[in-house]
Short mmCIF file of C-alpha atoms in Angstrom, two decimals:
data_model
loop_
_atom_site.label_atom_id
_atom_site.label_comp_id
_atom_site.label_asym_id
_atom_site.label_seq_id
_atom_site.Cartn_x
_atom_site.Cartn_y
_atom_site.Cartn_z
CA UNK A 1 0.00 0.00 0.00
CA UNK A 2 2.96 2.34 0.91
CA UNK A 3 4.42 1.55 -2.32
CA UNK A 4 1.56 2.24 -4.00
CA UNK A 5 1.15 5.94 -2.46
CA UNK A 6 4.70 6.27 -3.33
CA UNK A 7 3.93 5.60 -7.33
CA UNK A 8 1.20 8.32 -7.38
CA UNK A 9 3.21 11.00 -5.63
CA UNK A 10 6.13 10.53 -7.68
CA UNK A 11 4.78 9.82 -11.21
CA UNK A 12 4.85 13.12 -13.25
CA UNK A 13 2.17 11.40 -15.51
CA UNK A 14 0.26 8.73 -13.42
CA UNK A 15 -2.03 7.88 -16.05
CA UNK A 16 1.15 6.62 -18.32
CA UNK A 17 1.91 4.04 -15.41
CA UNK A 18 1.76 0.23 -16.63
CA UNK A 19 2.83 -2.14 -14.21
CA UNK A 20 4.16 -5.42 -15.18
CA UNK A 21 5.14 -8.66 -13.11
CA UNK A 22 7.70 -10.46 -13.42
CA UNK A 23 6.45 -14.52 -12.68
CA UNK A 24 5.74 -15.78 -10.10
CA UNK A 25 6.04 -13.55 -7.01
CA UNK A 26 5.41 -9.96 -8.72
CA UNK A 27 2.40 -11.51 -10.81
CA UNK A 28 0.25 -10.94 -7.57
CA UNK A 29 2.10 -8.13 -6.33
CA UNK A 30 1.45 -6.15 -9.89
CA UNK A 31 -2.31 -7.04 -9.53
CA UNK A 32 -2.63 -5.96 -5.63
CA UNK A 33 -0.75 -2.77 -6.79
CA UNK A 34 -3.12 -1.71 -9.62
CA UNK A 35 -6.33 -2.90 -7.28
CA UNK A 36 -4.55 -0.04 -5.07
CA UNK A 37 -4.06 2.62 -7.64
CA UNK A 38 -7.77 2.38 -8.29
CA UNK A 39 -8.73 2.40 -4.80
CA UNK A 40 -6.51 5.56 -4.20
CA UNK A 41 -6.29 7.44 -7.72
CA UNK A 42 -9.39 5.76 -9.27
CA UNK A 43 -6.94 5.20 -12.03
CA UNK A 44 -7.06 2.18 -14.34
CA UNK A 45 -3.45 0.60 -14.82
CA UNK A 46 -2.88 -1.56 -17.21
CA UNK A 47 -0.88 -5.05 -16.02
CA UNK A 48 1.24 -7.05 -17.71
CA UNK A 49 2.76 -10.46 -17.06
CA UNK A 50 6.74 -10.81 -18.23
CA UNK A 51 8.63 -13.85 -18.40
CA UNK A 52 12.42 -13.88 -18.26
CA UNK A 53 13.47 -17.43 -18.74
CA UNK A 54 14.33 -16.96 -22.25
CA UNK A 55 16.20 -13.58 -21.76
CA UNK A 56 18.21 -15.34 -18.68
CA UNK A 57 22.18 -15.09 -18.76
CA UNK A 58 22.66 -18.17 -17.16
CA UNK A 59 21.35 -20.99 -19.27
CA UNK A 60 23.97 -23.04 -19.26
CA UNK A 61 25.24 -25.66 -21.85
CA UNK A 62 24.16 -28.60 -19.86
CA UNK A 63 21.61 -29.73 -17.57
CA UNK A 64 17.65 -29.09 -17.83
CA UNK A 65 16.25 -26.24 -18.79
CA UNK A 66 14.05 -24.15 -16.92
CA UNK A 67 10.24 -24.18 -17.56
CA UNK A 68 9.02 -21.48 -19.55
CA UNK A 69 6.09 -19.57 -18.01
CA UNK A 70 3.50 -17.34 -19.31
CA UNK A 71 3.94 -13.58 -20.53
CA UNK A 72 0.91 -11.50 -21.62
CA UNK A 73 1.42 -8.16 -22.25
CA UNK A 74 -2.20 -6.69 -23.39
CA UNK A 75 -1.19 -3.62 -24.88
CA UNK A 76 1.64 -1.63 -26.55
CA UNK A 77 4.36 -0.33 -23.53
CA UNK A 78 4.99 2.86 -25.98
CA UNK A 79 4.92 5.54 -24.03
CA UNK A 80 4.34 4.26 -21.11
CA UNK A 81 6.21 4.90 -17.51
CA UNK A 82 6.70 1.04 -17.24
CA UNK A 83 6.79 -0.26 -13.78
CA UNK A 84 8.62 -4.11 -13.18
CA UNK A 85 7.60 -5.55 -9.97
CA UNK A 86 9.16 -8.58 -8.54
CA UNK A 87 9.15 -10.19 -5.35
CA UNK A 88 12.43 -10.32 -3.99
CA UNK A 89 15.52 -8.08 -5.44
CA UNK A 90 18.96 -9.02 -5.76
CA UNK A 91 21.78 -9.57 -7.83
CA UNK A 92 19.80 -7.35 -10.91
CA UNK A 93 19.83 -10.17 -13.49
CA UNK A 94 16.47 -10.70 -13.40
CA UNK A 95 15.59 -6.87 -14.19
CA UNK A 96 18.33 -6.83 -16.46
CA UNK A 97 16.47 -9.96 -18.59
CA UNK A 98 13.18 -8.27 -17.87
CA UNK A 99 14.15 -4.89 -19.08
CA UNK A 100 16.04 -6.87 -22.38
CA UNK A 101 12.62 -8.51 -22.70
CA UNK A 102 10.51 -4.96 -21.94
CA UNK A 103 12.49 -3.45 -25.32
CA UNK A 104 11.22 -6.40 -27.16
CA UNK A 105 7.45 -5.10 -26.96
CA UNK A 106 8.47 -1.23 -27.48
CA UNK A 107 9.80 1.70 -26.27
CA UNK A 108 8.48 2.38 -22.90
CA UNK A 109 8.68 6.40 -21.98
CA UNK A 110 10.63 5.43 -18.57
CA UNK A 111 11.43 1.72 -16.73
CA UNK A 112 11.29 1.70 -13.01
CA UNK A 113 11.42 -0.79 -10.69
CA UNK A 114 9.41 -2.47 -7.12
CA UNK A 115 10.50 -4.72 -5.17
CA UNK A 116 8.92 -6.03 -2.06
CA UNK A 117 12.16 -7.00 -0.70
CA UNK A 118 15.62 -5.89 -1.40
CA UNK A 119 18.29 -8.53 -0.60
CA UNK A 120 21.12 -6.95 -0.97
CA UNK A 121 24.04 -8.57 -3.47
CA UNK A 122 23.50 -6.79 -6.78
CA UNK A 123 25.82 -7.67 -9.27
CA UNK A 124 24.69 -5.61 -12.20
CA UNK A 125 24.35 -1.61 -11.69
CA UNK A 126 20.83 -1.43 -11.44
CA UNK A 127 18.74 0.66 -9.17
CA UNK A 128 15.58 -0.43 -7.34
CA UNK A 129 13.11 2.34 -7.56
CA UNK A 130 10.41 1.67 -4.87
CA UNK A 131 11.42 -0.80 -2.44
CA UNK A 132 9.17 -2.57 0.39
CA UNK A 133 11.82 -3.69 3.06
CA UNK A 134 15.55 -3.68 2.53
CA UNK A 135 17.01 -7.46 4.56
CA UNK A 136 20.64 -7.86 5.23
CA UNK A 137 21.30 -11.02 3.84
CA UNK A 138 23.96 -13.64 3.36
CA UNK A 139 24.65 -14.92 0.19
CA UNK A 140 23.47 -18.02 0.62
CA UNK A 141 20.42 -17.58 2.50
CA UNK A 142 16.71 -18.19 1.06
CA UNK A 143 14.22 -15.60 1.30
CA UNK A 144 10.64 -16.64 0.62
CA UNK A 145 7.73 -14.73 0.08
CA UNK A 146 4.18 -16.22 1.02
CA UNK A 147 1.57 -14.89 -0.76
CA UNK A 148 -1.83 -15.69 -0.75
CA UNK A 149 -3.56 -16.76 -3.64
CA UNK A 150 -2.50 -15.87 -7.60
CA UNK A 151 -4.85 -12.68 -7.85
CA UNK A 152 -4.81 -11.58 -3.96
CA UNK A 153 -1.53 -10.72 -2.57
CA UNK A 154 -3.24 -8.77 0.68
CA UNK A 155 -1.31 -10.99 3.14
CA UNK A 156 2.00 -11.97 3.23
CA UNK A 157 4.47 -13.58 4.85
CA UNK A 158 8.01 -13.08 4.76
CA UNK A 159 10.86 -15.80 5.55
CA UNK A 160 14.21 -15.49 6.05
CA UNK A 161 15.88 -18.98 5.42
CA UNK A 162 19.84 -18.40 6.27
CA UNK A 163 21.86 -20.71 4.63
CA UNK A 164 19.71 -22.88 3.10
CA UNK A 165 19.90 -22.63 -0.56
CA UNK A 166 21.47 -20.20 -3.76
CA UNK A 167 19.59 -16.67 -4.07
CA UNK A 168 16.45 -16.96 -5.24
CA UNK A 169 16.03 -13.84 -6.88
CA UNK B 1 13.52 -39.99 -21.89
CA UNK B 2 14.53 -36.43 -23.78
CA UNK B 3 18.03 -36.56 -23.00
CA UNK B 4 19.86 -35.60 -25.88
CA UNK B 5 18.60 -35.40 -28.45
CA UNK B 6 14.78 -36.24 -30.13
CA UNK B 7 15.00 -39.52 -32.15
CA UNK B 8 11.50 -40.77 -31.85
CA UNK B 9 8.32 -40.38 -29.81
CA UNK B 10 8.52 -44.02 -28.40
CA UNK B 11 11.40 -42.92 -26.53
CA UNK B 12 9.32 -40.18 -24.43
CA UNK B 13 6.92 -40.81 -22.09
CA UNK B 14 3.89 -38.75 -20.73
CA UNK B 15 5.65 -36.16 -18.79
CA UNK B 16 8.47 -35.40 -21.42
CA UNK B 17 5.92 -35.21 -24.01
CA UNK B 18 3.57 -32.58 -21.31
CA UNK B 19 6.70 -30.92 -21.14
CA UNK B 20 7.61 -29.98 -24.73
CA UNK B 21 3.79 -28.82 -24.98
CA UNK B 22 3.92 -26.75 -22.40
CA UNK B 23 6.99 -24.70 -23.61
CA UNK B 24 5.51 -24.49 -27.28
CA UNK B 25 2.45 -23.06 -25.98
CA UNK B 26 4.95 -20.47 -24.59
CA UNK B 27 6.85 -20.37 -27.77
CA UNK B 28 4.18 -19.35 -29.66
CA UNK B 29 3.44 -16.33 -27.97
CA UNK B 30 6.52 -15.15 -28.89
CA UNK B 31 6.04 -16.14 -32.17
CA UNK B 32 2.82 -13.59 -32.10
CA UNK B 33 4.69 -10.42 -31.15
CA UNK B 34 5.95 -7.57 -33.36
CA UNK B 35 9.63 -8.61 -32.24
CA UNK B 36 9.40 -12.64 -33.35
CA UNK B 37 12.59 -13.04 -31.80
CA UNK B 38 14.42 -13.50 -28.21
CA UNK B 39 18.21 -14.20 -27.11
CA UNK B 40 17.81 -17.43 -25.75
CA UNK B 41 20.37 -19.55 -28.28
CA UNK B 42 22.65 -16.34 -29.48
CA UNK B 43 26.24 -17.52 -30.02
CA UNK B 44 24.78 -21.73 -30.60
CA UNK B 45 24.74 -23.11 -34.07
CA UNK B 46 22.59 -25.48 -35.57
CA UNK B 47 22.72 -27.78 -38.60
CA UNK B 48 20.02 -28.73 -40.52
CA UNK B 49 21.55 -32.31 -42.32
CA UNK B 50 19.20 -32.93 -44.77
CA UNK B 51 19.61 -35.82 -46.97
CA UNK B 52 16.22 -35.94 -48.22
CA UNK B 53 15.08 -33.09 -49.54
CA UNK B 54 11.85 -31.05 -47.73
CA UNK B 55 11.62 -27.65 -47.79
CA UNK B 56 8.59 -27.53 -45.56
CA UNK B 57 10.31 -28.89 -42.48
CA UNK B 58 13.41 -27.37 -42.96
CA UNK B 59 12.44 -24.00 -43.06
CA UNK B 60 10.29 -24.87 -40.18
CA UNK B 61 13.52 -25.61 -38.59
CA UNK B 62 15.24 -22.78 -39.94
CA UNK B 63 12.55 -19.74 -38.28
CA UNK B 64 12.30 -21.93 -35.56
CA UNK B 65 16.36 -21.50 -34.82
CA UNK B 66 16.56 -18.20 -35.95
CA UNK B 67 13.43 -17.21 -33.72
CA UNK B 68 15.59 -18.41 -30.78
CA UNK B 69 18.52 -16.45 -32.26
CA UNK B 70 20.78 -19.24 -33.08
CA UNK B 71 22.84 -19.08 -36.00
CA UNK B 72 21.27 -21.93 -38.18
CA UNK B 73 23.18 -23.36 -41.01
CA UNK B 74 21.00 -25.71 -44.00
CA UNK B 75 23.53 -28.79 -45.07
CA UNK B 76 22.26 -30.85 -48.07
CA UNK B 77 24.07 -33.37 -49.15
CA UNK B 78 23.13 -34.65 -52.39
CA UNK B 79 21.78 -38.51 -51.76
CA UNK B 80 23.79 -39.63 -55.01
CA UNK B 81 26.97 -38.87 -53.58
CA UNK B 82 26.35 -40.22 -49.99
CA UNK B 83 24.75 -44.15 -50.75
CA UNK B 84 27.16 -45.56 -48.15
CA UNK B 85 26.89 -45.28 -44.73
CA UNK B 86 30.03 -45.14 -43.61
CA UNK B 87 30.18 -41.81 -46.06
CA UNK B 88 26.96 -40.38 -44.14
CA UNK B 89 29.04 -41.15 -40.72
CA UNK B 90 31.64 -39.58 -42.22
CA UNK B 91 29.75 -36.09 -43.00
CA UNK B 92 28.55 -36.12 -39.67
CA UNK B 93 31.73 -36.09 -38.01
CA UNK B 94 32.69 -33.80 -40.01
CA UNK B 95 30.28 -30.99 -39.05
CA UNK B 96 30.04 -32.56 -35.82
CA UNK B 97 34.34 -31.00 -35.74
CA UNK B 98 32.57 -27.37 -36.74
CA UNK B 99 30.98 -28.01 -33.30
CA UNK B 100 27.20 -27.42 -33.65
CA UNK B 101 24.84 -27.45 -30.65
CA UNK B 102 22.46 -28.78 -32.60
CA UNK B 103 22.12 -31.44 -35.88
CA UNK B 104 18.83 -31.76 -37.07
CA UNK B 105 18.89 -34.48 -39.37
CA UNK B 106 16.11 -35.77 -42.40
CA UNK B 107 17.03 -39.36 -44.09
CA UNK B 108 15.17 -41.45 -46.70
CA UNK B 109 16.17 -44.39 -44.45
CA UNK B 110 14.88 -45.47 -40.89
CA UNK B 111 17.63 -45.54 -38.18
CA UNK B 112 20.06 -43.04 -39.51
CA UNK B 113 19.37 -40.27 -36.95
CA UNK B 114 19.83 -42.75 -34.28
CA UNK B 115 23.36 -44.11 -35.99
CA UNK B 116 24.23 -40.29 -36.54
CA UNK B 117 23.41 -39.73 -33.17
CA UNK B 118 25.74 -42.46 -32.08
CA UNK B 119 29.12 -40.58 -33.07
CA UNK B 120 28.06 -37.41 -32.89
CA UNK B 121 28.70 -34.89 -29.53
CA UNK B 122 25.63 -32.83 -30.01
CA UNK B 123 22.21 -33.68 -29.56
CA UNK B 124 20.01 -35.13 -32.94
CA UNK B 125 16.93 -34.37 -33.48
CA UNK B 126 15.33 -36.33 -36.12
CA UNK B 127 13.30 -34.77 -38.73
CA UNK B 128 11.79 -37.69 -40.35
CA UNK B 129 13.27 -41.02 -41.56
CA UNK B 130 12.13 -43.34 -43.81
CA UNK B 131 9.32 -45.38 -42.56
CA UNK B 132 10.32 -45.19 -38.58
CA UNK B 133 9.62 -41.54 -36.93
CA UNK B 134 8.93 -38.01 -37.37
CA UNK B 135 8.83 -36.45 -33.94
CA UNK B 136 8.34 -32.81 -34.31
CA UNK B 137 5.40 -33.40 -36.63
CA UNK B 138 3.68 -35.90 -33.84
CA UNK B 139 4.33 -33.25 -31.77
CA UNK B 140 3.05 -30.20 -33.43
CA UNK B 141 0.00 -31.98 -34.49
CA UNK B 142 -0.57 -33.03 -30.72
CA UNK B 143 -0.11 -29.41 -29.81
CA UNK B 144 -3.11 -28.70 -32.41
CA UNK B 145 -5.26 -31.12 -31.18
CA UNK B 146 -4.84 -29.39 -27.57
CA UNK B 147 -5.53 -26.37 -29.25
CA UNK B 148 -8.68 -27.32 -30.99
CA UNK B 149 -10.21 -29.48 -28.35
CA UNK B 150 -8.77 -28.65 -25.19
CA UNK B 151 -7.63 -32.02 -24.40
CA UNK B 152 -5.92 -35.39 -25.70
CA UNK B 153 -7.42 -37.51 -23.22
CA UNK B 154 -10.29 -39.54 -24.49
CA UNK B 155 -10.47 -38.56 -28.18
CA UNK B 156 -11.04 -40.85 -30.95
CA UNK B 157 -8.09 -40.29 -33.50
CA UNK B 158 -8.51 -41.51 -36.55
CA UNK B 159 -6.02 -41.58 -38.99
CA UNK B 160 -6.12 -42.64 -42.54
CA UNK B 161 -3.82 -43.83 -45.69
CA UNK B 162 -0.16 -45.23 -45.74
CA UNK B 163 -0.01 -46.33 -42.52
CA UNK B 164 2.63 -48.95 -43.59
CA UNK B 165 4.89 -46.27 -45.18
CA UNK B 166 3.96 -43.62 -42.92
CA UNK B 167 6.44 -41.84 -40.42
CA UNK B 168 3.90 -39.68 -39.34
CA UNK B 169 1.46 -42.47 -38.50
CA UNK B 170 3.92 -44.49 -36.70
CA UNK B 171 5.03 -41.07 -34.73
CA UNK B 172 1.64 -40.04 -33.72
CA UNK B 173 0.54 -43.42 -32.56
CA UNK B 174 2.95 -43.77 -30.48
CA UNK B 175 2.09 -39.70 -29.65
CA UNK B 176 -1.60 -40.15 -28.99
CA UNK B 177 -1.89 -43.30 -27.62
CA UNK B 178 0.45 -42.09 -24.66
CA UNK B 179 -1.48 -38.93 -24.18
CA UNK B 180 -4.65 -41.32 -23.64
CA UNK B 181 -6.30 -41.29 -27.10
CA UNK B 182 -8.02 -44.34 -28.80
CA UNK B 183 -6.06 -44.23 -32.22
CA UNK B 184 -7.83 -45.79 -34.94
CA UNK B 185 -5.83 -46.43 -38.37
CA UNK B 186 -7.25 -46.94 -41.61
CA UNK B 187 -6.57 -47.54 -44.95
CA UNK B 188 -6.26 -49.99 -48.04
CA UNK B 189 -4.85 -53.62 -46.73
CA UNK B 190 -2.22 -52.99 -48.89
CA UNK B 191 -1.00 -50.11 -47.01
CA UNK B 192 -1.75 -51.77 -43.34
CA UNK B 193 1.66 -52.85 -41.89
CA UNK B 194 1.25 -56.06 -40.33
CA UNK B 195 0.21 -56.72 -36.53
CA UNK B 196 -0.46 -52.66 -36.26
CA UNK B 197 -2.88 -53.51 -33.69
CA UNK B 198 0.26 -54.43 -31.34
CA UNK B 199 1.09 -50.64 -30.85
CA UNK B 200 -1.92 -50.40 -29.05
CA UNK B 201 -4.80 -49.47 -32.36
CA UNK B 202 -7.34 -50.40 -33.67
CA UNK B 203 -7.30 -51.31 -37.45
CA UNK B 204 -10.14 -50.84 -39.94
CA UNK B 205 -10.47 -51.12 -43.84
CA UNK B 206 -13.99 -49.45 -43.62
CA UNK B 207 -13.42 -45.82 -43.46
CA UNK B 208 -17.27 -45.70 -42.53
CA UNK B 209 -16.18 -47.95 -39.26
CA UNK B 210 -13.33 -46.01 -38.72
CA UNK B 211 -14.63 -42.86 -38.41
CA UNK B 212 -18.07 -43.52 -36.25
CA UNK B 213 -17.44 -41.32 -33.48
CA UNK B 214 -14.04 -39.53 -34.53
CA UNK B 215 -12.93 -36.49 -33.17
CA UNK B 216 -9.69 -35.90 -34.95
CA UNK B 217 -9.64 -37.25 -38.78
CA UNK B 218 -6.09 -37.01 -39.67
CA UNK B 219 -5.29 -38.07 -43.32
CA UNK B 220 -1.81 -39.03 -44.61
CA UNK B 221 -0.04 -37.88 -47.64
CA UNK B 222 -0.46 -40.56 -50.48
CA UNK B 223 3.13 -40.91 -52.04
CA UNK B 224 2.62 -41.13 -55.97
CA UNK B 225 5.05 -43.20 -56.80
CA UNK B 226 3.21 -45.58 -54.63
CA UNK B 227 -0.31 -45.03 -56.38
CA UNK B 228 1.00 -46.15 -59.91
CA UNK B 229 2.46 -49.86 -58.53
CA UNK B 230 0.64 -52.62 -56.96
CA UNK B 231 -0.77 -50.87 -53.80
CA UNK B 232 -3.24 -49.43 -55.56
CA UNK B 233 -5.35 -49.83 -58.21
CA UNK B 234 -6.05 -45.98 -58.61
CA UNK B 235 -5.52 -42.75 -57.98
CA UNK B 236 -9.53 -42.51 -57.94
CA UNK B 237 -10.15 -45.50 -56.43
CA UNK B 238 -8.03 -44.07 -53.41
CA UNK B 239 -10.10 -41.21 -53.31
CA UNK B 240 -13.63 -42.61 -53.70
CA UNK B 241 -12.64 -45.37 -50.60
CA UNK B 242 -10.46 -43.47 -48.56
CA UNK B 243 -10.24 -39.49 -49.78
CA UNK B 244 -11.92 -37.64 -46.95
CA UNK B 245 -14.75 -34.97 -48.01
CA UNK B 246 -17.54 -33.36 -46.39
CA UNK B 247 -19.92 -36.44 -46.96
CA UNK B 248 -17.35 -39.05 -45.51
CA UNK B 249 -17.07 -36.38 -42.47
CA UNK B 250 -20.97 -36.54 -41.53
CA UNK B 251 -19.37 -40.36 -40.46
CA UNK B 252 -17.08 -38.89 -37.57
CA UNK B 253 -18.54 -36.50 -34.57
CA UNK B 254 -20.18 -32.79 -35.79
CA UNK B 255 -17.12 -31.01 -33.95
CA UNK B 256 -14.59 -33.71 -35.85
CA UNK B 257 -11.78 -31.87 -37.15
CA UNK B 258 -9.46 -32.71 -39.85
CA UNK B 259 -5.59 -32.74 -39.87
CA UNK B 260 -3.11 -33.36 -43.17
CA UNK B 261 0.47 -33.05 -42.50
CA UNK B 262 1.37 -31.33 -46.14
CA UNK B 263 1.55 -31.01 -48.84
CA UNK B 264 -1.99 -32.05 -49.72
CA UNK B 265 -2.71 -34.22 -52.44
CA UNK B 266 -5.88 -32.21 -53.51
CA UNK B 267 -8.64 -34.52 -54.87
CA UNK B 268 -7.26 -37.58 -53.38
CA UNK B 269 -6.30 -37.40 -49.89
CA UNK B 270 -8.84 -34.78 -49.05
CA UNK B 271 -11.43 -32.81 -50.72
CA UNK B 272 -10.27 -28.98 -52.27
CA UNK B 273 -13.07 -27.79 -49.70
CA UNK B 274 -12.13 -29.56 -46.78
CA UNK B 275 -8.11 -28.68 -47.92
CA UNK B 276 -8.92 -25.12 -47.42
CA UNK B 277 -11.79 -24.90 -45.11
CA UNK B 278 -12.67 -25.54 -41.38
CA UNK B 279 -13.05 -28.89 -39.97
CA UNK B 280 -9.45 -28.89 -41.87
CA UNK B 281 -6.83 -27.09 -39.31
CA UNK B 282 -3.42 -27.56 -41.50
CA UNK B 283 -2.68 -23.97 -41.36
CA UNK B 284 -2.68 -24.32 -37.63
CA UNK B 285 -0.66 -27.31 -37.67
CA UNK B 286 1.74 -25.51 -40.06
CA UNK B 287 1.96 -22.75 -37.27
CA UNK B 288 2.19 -24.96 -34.45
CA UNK B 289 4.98 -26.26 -36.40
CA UNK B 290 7.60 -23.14 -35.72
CA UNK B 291 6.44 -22.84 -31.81
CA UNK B 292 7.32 -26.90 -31.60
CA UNK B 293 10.57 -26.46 -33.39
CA UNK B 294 11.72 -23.63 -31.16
CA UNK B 295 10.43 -25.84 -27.76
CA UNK B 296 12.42 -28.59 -28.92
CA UNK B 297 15.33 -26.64 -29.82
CA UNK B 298 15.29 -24.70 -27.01
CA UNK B 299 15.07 -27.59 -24.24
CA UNK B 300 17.82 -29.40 -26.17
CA UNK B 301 20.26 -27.60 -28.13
CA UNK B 302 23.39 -27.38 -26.66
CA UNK B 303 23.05 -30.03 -23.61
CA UNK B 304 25.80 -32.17 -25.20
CA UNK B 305 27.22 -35.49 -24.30
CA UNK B 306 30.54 -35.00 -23.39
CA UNK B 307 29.88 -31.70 -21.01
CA UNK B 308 27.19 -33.29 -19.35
CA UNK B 309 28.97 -36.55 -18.77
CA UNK B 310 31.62 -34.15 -16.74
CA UNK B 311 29.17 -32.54 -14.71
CA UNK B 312 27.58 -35.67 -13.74
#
């Protein structure tokens, strides 16, 4: 909801917003934001779904590759101030492939990013526009976002998994 | 199991064949935007090794590669100078040294993908050889099917001609039968290969019986050559007993739809109505086609032998 204030009071054109999510955590993110922006702005935001398997930098010569999940994108990003959500920020390849994919469907007026959570780590000199908490993390640790339901992100729950697994995001 | 490489659809089972759907339903979205084209293979090359000659496929092959932003590279060896097999080998090790991430390969004889395959460090996908398999047609027309009628599961598939000849019959009975469909086959007894019903069909020489309660109708190119020897007794006969029309349709269900895998014989095989016109979906299948190509490139195109044996 914060975040969501935050995008009104610092878009110079909020009508030109278009929010897209990046699968799976900022799918229901994007949604809960633009179900916000109507509730506070009574503004209609267009939401798009991006996938960034196929964009990836890391799909390496052997070994399975990743599933492929769904992008829609139901209308032309010309113009628009295009806003990526994902869950959980970190090392910046993910926006990087998103924003390589963004340019794919147009020439968006501006790209900015949300992320729920910023995790630290980035590897790539990319800057997180809105965030929703900042974690120190360790390299190693999981974070994982519960949220509930594909179309209602209203509750969530946050969980910090140290050392458990590679970054997630 | 889709390891490396794609040599036939009896190899897969259920959940590599769900798998491959599911990324050319994917695939094909791309294929719909104004930008037909993403990064995923840039700096992989793939051969297309086609000894017999079929420009459909292979320029199926060839957008599907360059969709994916591989460089792709069309090898065709003329069959006159290449009779031996050790000289086929031969060819293939030699590209196989240029280091490709991908050979797909097309051979008037069953078995020499698989033999290719054998020598070679990068994955083969086989685009059709002789008699034995096509898998990316199987494939694509499965992915139609799913399209058209939501579901493989339960259908009645019936499909009709050559089945003795046909790699495309022998690749999609193996396809729908594992995705749960009753597969029917019929055709001349001339053309049925003998003890079909083993791979799980049913056979029929009435195409009336055949297509009672059909939901897919899929009709299989008549080779000429094969119409003027002792198969058959016409090209007319063929299509009076076997050539699917509108009439022969009112046989299967009222949402039936008809499949061809190209190029049509017009007049004998199917109707010029039906060739053009809805129940008939080729142009789908023809579509489906690129978005299967890329999936299949895509999950294995540069997963090759040697690198994975190190990493396991």
């Amino acid at each position: 909801m914060r975040i969501s204030h935050e995008l009104i009071e610092r878009a110079e054109a909020p009508e030109a917003l278009y929010l897209v999510g990046i699968p799976n955590g900022g799918v229901p993110l994007a949604r809960q934001i633009a179900r916000n922006l109507a509730e506070i702005a009574d503004l209609e935001v267009p939401v798009g779904v991006l996938d960034t398997t196929l964009y990836r930098d890391d799909l390496v010569s052997s070994g399975a590759r990743p599933k492929l999940r769904r992008t829609e994108m139901p209308s032309a990003v010309d113009g628009h101030v295009v806003v990526l959500v994902d869950d959980v920020a970190s090392t910046g390849r993910t926006i990087r492939a998103a924003m390589d994919a963004l340019m794919d469907f147009g020439r968006p007026s501006a790209v900015q990013v949300v992320a729920l959570v910023d995790r630290g780590h980035r590897e790539l000199p990319i800057k997180i526009d809105y965030v929703g908490k900042n974690i120190a993390t360790g390299r190693t640790d999981l974070v994982k976002l519960r949220v509930s339901g594909e179309t209602d992100a209203e509750t969530m729950e946050m969980v910090l998994l140290r050392g458990e697994g590679g970054t997630s995001a | 199991m889709m390891g490396r490489g794609l040599l036939g659809i009896e190899d897969l089972d259920r959940d590599d064949i769900e798998l491959i759907l599911d990324t050319a339903q994917h695939m094909k979205e791309v294929g719909e935007r104004e930008v037909k084209k993403v990064p995923t293979l840039r700096g992989r090359t793939i051969i297309n090794l086609f000894f017999e000659s079929s420009t459909r496929t292979r320029t199926s092959f060839e957008i599907a590669g360059k969709r994916l932003s591989a460089d792709v590279v069309n090898f065709s060896p003329s069959s006159s100078s290449l009779s031996k097999s050790e000289s086929i080998l031969d060819t293939a090790k030699t590209l196989d040294a240029m280091d490709p991430d991908a050979v797909v390969v097309r051979h008037q004889v069953a078995g020499v993908p698989k033999r290719i395959a054998d020598v070679l460090d990068a994955p083969v996908i086989n685009a059709g050889d002789g008699a034995h398999e096509h898998p990316t047609q199987a494939l694509l027309d499965l992915m139609t099917v799913v399209e058209n009628k939501g579901r493989v599961d339960g259908l009645t598939v019936t499909i009709v001609g050559d089945i003795a000849h046909s790699r495309v019959a022998r690749s999609n009975v193996y396809a729908f039968t594992k995705m749960g469909a009753e597969v029917r086959v019929a055709g001349p007894p001339t053309m049925m290969p003998v003890e079909v019903e083993s791979l799980g069909v049913k056979a029929f020489t009435s195409l009336r019986e055949a297509l009672d309660g059909a939901d897919v109708v899929m009709a299989l190119r008549i080779q000429r050559e094969r119409l003027s020897g002792s198969m058959l007794p016409s090209v007319r006969e063929y299509n009076a007993t076997f050539g699917i029309d509108r009439a022969k349709m009112r046989f299967a269900k009222d949402d039936a739809i008809v499949m061809h895998p190209g190029p049509v014989n017009r007049g004998v095989e199917l109707s010029h109505d039906l060739t053009d016109d809805r129940p008939s979906v080729i142009l789908d299948q023809v579509r489906n086609g690129v978005a299967m190509r890329m999936a299949v490139l895509y999950l294995l195109a540069g997963r090759k032998r040697s690198r994975n044996e190190e990493a396991s």
